[in-house]
PDB file of C-alpha atoms in Angstrom:
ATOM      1  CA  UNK A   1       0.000   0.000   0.000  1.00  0.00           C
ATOM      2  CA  UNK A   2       3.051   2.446   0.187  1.00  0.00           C
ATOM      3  CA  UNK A   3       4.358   1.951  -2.659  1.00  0.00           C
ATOM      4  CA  UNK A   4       8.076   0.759  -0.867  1.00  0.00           C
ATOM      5  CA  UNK A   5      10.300  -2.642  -0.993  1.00  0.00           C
ATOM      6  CA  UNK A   6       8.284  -5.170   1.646  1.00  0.00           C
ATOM      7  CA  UNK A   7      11.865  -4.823   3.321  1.00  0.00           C
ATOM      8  CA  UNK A   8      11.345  -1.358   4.673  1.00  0.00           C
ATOM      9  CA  UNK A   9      10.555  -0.503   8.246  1.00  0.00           C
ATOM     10  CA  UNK A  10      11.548   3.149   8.776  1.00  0.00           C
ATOM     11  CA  UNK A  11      11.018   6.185   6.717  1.00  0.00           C
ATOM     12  CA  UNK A  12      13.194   9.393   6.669  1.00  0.00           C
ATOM     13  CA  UNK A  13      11.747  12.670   5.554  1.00  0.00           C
ATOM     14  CA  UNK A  14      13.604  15.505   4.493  1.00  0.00           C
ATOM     15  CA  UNK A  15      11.988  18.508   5.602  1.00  0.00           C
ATOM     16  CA  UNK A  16      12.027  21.738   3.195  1.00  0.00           C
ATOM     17  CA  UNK A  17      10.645  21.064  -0.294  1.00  0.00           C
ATOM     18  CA  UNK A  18       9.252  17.498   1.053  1.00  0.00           C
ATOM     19  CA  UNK A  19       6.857  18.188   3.838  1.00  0.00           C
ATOM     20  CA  UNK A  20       6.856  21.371   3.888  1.00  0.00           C
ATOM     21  CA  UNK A  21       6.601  24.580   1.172  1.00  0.00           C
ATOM     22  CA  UNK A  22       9.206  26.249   2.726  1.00  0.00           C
ATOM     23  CA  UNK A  23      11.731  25.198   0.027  1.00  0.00           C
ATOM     24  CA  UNK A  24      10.576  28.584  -1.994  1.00  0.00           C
ATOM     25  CA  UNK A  25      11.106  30.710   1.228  1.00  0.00           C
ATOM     26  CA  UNK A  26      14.862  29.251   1.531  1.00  0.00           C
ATOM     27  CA  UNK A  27      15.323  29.968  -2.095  1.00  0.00           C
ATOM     28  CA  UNK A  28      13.865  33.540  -1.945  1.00  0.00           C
ATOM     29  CA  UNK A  29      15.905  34.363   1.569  1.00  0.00           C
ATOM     30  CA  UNK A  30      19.288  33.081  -0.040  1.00  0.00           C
ATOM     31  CA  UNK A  31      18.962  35.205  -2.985  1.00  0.00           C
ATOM     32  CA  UNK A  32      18.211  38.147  -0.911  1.00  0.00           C
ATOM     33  CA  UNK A  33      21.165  37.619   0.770  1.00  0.00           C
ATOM     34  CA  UNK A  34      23.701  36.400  -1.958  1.00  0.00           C
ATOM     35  CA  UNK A  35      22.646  39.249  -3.939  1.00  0.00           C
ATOM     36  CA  UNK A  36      23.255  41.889  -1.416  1.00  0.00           C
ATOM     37  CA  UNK A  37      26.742  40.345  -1.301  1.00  0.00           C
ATOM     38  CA  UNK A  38      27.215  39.868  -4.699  1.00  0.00           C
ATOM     39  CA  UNK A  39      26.377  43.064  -5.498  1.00  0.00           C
ATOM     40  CA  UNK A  40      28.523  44.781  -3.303  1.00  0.00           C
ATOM     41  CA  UNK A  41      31.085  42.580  -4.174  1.00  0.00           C
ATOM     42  CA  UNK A  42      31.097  43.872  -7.579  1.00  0.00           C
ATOM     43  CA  UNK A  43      31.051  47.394  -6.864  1.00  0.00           C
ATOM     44  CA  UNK A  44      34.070  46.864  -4.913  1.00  0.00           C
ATOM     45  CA  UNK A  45      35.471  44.564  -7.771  1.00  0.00           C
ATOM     46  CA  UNK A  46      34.506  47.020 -10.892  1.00  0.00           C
ATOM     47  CA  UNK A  47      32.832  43.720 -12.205  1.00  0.00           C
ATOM     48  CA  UNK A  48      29.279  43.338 -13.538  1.00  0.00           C
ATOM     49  CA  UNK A  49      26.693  42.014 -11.002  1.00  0.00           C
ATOM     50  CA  UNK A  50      25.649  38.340 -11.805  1.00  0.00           C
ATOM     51  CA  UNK A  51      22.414  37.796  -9.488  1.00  0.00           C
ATOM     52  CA  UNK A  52      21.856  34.608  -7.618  1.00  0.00           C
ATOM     53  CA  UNK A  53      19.723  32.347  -9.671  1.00  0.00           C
ATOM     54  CA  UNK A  54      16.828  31.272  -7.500  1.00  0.00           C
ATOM     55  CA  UNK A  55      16.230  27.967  -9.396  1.00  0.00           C
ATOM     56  CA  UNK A  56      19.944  27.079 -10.830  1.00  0.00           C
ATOM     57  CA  UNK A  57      22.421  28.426  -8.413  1.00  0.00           C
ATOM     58  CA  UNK A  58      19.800  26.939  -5.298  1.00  0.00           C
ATOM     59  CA  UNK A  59      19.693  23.568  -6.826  1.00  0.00           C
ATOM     60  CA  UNK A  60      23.313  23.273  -7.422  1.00  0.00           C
ATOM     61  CA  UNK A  61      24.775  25.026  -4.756  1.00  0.00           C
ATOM     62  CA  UNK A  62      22.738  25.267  -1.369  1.00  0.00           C
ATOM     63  CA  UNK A  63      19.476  23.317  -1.507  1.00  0.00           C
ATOM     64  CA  UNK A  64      19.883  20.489   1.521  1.00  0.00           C
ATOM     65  CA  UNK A  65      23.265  21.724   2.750  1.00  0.00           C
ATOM     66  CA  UNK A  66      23.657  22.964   5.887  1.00  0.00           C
ATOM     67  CA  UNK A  67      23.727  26.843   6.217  1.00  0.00           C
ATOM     68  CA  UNK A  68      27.482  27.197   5.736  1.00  0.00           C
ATOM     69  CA  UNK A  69      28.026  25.097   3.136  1.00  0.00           C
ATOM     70  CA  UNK A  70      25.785  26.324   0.656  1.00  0.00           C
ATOM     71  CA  UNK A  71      27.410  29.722   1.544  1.00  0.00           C
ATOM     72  CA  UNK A  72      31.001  28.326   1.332  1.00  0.00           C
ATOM     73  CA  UNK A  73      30.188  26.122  -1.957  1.00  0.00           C
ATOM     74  CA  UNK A  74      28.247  29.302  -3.760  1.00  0.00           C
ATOM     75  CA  UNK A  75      30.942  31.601  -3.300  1.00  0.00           C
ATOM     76  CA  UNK A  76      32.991  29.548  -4.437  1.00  0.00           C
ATOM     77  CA  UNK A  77      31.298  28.794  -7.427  1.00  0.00           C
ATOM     78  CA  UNK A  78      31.628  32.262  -8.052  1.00  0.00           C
ATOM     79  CA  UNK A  79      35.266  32.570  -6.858  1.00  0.00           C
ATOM     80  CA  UNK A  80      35.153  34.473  -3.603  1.00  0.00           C
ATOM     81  CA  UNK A  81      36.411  33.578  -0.815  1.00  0.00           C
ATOM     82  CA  UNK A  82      35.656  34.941   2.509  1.00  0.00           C
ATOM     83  CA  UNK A  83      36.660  33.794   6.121  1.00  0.00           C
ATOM     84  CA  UNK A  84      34.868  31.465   8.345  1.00  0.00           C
ATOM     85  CA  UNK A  85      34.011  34.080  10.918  1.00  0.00           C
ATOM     86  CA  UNK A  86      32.336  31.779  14.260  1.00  0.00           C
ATOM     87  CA  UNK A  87      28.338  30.907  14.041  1.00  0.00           C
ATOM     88  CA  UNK A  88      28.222  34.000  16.638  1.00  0.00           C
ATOM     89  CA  UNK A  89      28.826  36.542  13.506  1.00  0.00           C
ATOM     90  CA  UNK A  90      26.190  39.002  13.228  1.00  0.00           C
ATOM     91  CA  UNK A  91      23.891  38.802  10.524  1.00  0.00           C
ATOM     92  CA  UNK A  92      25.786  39.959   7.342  1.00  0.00           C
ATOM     93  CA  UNK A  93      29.080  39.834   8.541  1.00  0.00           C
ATOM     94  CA  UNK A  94      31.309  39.569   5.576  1.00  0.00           C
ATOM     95  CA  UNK A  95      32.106  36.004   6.716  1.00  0.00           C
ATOM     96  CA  UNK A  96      30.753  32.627   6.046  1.00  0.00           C
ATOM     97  CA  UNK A  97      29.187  32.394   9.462  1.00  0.00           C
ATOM     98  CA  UNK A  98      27.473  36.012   8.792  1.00  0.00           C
ATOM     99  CA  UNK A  99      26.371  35.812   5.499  1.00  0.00           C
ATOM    100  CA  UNK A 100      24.330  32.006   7.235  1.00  0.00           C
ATOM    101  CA  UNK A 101      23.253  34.082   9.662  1.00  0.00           C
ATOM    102  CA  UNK A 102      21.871  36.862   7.493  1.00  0.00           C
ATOM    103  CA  UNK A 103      20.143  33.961   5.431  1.00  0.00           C
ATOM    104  CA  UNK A 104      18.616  32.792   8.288  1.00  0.00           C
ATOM    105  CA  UNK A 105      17.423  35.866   9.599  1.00  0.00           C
ATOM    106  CA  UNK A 106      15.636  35.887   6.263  1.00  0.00           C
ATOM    107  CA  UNK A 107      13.788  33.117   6.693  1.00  0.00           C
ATOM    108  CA  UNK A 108      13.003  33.328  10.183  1.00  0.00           C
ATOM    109  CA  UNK A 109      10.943  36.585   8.984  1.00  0.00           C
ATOM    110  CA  UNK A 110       9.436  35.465   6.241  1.00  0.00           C
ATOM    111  CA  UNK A 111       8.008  32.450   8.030  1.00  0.00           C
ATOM    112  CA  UNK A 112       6.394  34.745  10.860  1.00  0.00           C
ATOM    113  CA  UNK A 113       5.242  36.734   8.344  1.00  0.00           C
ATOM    114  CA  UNK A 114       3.753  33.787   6.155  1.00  0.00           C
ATOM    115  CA  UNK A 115       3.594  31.082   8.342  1.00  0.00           C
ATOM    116  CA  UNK A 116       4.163  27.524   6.951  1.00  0.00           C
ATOM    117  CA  UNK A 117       1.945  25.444   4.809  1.00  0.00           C
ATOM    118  CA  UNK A 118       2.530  21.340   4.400  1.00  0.00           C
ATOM    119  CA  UNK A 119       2.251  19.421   1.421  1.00  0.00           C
ATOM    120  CA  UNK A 120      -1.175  17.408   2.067  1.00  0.00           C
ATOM    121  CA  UNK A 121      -0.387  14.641   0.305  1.00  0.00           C
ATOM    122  CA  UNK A 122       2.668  14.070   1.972  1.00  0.00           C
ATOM    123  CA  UNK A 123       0.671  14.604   5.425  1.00  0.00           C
ATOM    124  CA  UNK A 124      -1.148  12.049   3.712  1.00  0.00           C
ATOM    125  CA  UNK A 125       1.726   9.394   3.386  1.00  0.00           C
ATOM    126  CA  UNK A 126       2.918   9.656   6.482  1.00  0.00           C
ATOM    127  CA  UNK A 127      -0.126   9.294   8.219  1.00  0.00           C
ATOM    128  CA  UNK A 128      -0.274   6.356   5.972  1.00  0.00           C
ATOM    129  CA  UNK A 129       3.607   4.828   7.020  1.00  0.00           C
ATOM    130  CA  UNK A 130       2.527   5.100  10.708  1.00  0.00           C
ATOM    131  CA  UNK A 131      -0.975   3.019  10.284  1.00  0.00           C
ATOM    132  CA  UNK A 132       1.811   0.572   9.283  1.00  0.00           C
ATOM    133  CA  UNK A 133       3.316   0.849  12.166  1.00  0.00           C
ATOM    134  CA  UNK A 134       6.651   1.876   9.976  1.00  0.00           C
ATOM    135  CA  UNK A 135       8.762   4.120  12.453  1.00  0.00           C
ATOM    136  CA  UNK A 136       9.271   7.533  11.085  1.00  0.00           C
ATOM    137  CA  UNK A 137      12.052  10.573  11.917  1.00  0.00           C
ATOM    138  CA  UNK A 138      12.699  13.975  10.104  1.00  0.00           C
ATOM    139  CA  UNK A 139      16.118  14.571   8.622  1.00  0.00           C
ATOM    140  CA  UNK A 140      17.270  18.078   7.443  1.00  0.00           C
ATOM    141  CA  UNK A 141      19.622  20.495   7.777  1.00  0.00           C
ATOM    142  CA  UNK A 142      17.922  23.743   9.008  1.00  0.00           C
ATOM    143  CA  UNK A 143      18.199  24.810  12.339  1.00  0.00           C
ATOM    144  CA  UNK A 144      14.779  25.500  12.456  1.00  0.00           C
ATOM    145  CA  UNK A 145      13.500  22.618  12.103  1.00  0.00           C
ATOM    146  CA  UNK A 146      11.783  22.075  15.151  1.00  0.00           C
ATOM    147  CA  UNK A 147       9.512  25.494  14.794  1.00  0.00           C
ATOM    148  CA  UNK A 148       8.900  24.692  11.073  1.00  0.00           C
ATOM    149  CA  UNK A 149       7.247  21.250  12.309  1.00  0.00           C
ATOM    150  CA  UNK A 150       5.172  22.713  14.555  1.00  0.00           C
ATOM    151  CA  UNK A 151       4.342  25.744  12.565  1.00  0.00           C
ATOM    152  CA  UNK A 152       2.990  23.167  10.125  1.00  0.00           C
ATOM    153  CA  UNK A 153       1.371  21.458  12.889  1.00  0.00           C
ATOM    154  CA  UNK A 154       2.823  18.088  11.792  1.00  0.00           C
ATOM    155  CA  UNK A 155       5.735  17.352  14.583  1.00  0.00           C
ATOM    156  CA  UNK A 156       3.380  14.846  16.627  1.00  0.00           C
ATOM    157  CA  UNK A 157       4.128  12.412  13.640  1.00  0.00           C
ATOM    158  CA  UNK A 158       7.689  11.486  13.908  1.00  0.00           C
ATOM    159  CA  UNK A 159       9.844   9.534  16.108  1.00  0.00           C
ATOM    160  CA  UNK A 160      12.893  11.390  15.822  1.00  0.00           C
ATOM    161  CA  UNK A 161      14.238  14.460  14.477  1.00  0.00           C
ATOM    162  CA  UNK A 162      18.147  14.978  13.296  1.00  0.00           C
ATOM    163  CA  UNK A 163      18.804  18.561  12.275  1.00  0.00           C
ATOM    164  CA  UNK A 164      20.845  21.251  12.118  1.00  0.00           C
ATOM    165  CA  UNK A 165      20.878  22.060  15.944  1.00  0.00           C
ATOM    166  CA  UNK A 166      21.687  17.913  16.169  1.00  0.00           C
ATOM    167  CA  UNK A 167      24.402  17.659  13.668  1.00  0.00           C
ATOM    168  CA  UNK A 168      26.516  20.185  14.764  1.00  0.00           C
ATOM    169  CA  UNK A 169      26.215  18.724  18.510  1.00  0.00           C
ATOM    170  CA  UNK A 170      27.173  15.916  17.456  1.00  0.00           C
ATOM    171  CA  UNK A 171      29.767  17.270  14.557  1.00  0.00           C
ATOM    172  CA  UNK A 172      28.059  15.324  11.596  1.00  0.00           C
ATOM    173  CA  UNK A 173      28.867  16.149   7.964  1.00  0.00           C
ATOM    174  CA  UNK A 174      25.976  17.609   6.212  1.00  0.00           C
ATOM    175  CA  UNK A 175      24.492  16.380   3.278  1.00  0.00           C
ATOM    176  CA  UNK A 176      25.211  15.077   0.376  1.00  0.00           C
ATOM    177  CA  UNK A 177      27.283  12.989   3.254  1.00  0.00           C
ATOM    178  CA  UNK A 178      25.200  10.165   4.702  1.00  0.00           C
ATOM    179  CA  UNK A 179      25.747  10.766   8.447  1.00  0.00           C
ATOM    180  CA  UNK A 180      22.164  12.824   9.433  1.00  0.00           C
ATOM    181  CA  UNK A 181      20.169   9.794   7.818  1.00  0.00           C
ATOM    182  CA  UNK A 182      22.963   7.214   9.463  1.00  0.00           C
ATOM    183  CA  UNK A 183      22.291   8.627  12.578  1.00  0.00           C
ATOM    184  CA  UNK A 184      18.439   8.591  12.046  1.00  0.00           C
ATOM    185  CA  UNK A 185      18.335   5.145  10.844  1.00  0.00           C
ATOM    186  CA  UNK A 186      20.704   4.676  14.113  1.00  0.00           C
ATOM    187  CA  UNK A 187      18.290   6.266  16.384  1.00  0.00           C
ATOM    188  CA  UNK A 188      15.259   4.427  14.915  1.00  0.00           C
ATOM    189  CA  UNK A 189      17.374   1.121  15.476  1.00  0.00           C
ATOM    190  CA  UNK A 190      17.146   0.089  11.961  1.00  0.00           C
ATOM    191  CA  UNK A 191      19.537  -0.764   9.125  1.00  0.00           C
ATOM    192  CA  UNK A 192      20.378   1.164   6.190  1.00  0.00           C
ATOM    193  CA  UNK A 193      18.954  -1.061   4.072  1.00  0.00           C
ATOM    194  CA  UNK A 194      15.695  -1.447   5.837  1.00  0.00           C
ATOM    195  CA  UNK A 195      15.158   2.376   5.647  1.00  0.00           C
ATOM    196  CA  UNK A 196      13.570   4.496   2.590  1.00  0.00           C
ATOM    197  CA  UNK A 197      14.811   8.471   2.352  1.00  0.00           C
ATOM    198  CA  UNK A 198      12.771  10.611   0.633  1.00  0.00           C
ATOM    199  CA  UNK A 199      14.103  14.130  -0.536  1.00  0.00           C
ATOM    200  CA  UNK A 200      14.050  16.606  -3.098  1.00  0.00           C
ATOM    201  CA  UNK A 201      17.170  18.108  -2.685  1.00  0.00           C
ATOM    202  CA  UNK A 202      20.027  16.701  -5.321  1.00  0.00           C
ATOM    203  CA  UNK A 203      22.217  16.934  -2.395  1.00  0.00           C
ATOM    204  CA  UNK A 204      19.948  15.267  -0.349  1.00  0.00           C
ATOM    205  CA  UNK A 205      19.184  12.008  -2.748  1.00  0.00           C
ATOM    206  CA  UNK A 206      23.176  11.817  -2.871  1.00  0.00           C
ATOM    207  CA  UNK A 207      23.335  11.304   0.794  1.00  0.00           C
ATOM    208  CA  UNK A 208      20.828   8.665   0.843  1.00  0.00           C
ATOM    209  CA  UNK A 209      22.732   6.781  -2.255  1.00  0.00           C
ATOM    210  CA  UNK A 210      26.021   7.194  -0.200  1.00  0.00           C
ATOM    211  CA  UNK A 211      24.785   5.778   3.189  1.00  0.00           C
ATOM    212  CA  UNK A 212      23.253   2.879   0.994  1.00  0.00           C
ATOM    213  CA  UNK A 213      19.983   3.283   2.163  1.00  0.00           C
ATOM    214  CA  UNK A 214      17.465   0.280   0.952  1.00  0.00           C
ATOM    215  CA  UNK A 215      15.117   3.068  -1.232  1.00  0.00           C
ATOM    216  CA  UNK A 216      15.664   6.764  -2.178  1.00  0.00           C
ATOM    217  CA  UNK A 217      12.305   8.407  -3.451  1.00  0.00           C
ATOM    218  CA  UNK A 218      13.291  11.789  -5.007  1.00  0.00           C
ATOM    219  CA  UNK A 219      10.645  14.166  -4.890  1.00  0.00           C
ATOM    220  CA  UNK A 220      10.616  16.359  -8.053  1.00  0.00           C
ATOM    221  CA  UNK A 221       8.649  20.056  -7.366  1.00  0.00           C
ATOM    222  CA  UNK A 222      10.638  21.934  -9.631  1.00  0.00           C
ATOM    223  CA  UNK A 223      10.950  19.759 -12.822  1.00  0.00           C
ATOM    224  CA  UNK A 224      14.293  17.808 -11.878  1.00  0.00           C
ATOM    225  CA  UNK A 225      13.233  14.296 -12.377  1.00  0.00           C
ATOM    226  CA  UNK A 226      15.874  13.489 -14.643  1.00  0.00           C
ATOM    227  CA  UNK A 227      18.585  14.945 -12.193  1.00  0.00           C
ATOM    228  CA  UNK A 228      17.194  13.253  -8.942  1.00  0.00           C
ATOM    229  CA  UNK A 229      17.668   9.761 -10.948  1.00  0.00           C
ATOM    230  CA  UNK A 230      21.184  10.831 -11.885  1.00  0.00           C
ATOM    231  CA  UNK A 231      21.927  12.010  -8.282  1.00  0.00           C
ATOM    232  CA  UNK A 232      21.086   8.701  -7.344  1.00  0.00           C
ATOM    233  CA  UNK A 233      17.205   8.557  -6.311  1.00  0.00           C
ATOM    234  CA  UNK A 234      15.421   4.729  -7.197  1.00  0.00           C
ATOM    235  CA  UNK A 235      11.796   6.319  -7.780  1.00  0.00           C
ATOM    236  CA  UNK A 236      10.973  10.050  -8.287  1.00  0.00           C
ATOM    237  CA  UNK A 237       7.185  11.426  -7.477  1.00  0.00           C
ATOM    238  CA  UNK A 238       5.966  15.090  -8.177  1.00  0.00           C
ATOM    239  CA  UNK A 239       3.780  14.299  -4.727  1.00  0.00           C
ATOM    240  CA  UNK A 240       4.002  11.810  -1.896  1.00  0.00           C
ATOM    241  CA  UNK A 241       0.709  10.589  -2.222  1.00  0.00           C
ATOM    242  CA  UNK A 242       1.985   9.473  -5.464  1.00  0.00           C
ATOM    243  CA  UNK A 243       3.145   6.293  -3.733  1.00  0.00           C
ATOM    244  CA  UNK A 244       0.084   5.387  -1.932  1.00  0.00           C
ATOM    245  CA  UNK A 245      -1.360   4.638  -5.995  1.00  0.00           C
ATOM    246  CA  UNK A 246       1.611   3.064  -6.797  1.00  0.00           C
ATOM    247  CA  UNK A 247       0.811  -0.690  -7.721  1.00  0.00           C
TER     248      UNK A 247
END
């Protein structure tokens, strides 16, 4: 009825672009930020200001990676590099840590402002996965993720939750690496291969394909199918509901 190998007895949400439509608000708060840097950047440069693509530069550089690393990898995509700084840099300090910070600050307003809206037929799935008595846990990289779950009003339905707060506790590499789903599967008390990861993030499908996880369901809501399967996702679904058809 799920849709998943008869094998499976945990599933492992990402959070942003999978339950949640806050994947749009990250994307809108980085570019904010990365332009306002960029742009500044060029001034002081005498170059001509290339804007942060929403869609492209997101995908490939930022979406599923944790704060610092989408900052660190972007910039230097663009080649600039700026230093660390300490996660205690204030928002738009011209560090790694402060630009995160900035980005962050962002997003923080625009969810007060907005609020936080699920994807229903995901709601619907994993309803569905605990009826079957699967165990279930939340894997993602934002800080937040905690209020975003219960913004959504959704955080009663999983067992565990390994974010951003929890990885750097416990100094865990951020995806594509495997160790935030490792550590879920660890903390549900099931093996890799008896776990299904579901994500929509390229990085994110990666890190379920490295940790050699028993199904990776990439969930396409920007037209990426094609990409998801190269990144290493077994099925890819515009919805999660999808699954609960699935023959």
């Amino acid at each position: 009825m799920l849709g998943l190998p008869a094998h499976v007895r945990a599933c492992l949400f990402d959070l942003d672009g999978v339950l949640t439509q806050t994947a749009k608000v990250h994307a809108a708060a980085w570019k904010e930020m990365f332009d306002g840097c960029l742009r500044e950047w060029a001034t002081r440069q005498g170059t001509a200001f290339v804007p942060f693509d929403a869609v492209g530069d997101y995908d490939a550089y930022v979406d599923g990676r944790p704060r610092a690393d989408g900052v660190r990898t972007f910039l230097a995509a663009r080649g600039i590099e700026l230093p660390e700084g300490s996660p205690e840099d204030p928002p738009g300090a011209e560090t790694v840590n402060g630009l995160g910070n900035r980005k962050n600050e962002l997003v923080l307003r625009r969810i007060r402002e907005d609020g936080v809206e699920p994807y229903e037929g995901s709601v619907r799935f994993v309803r569905a996965v605990r009826e079957a008595r699967l165990r279930c846990a939340v894997v993602s990289s934002s800080a937040n993720c905690r209020d975003v779950l219960g913004a959504a009003g959704i955080e009663d339905l999983f067992d565990e939750r390994i974010d951003g707060v929890v990885a750097r506790e416990l100094r865990l590499r951020g995806k594509p690496a495997p160790d935030t789903y490792l550590e879920a599967a660890r903390r549900l008390a099931t093996d890799p291969y008896d776990a299904a990861v579901f994500e929509d993030a390229l990085a994110g499908v990666e890190a379920g394909r490295a940790g050699r996880f028993g199904v990776v369901v990439g969930v396409d809501r920007v037209g990426q199918a094609e990409q998801l399967r190269a990144h290493g996702a077994d099925v890819v679904v515009r919805d999660l509901d999808e699954l609960l058809e699935a023959p």
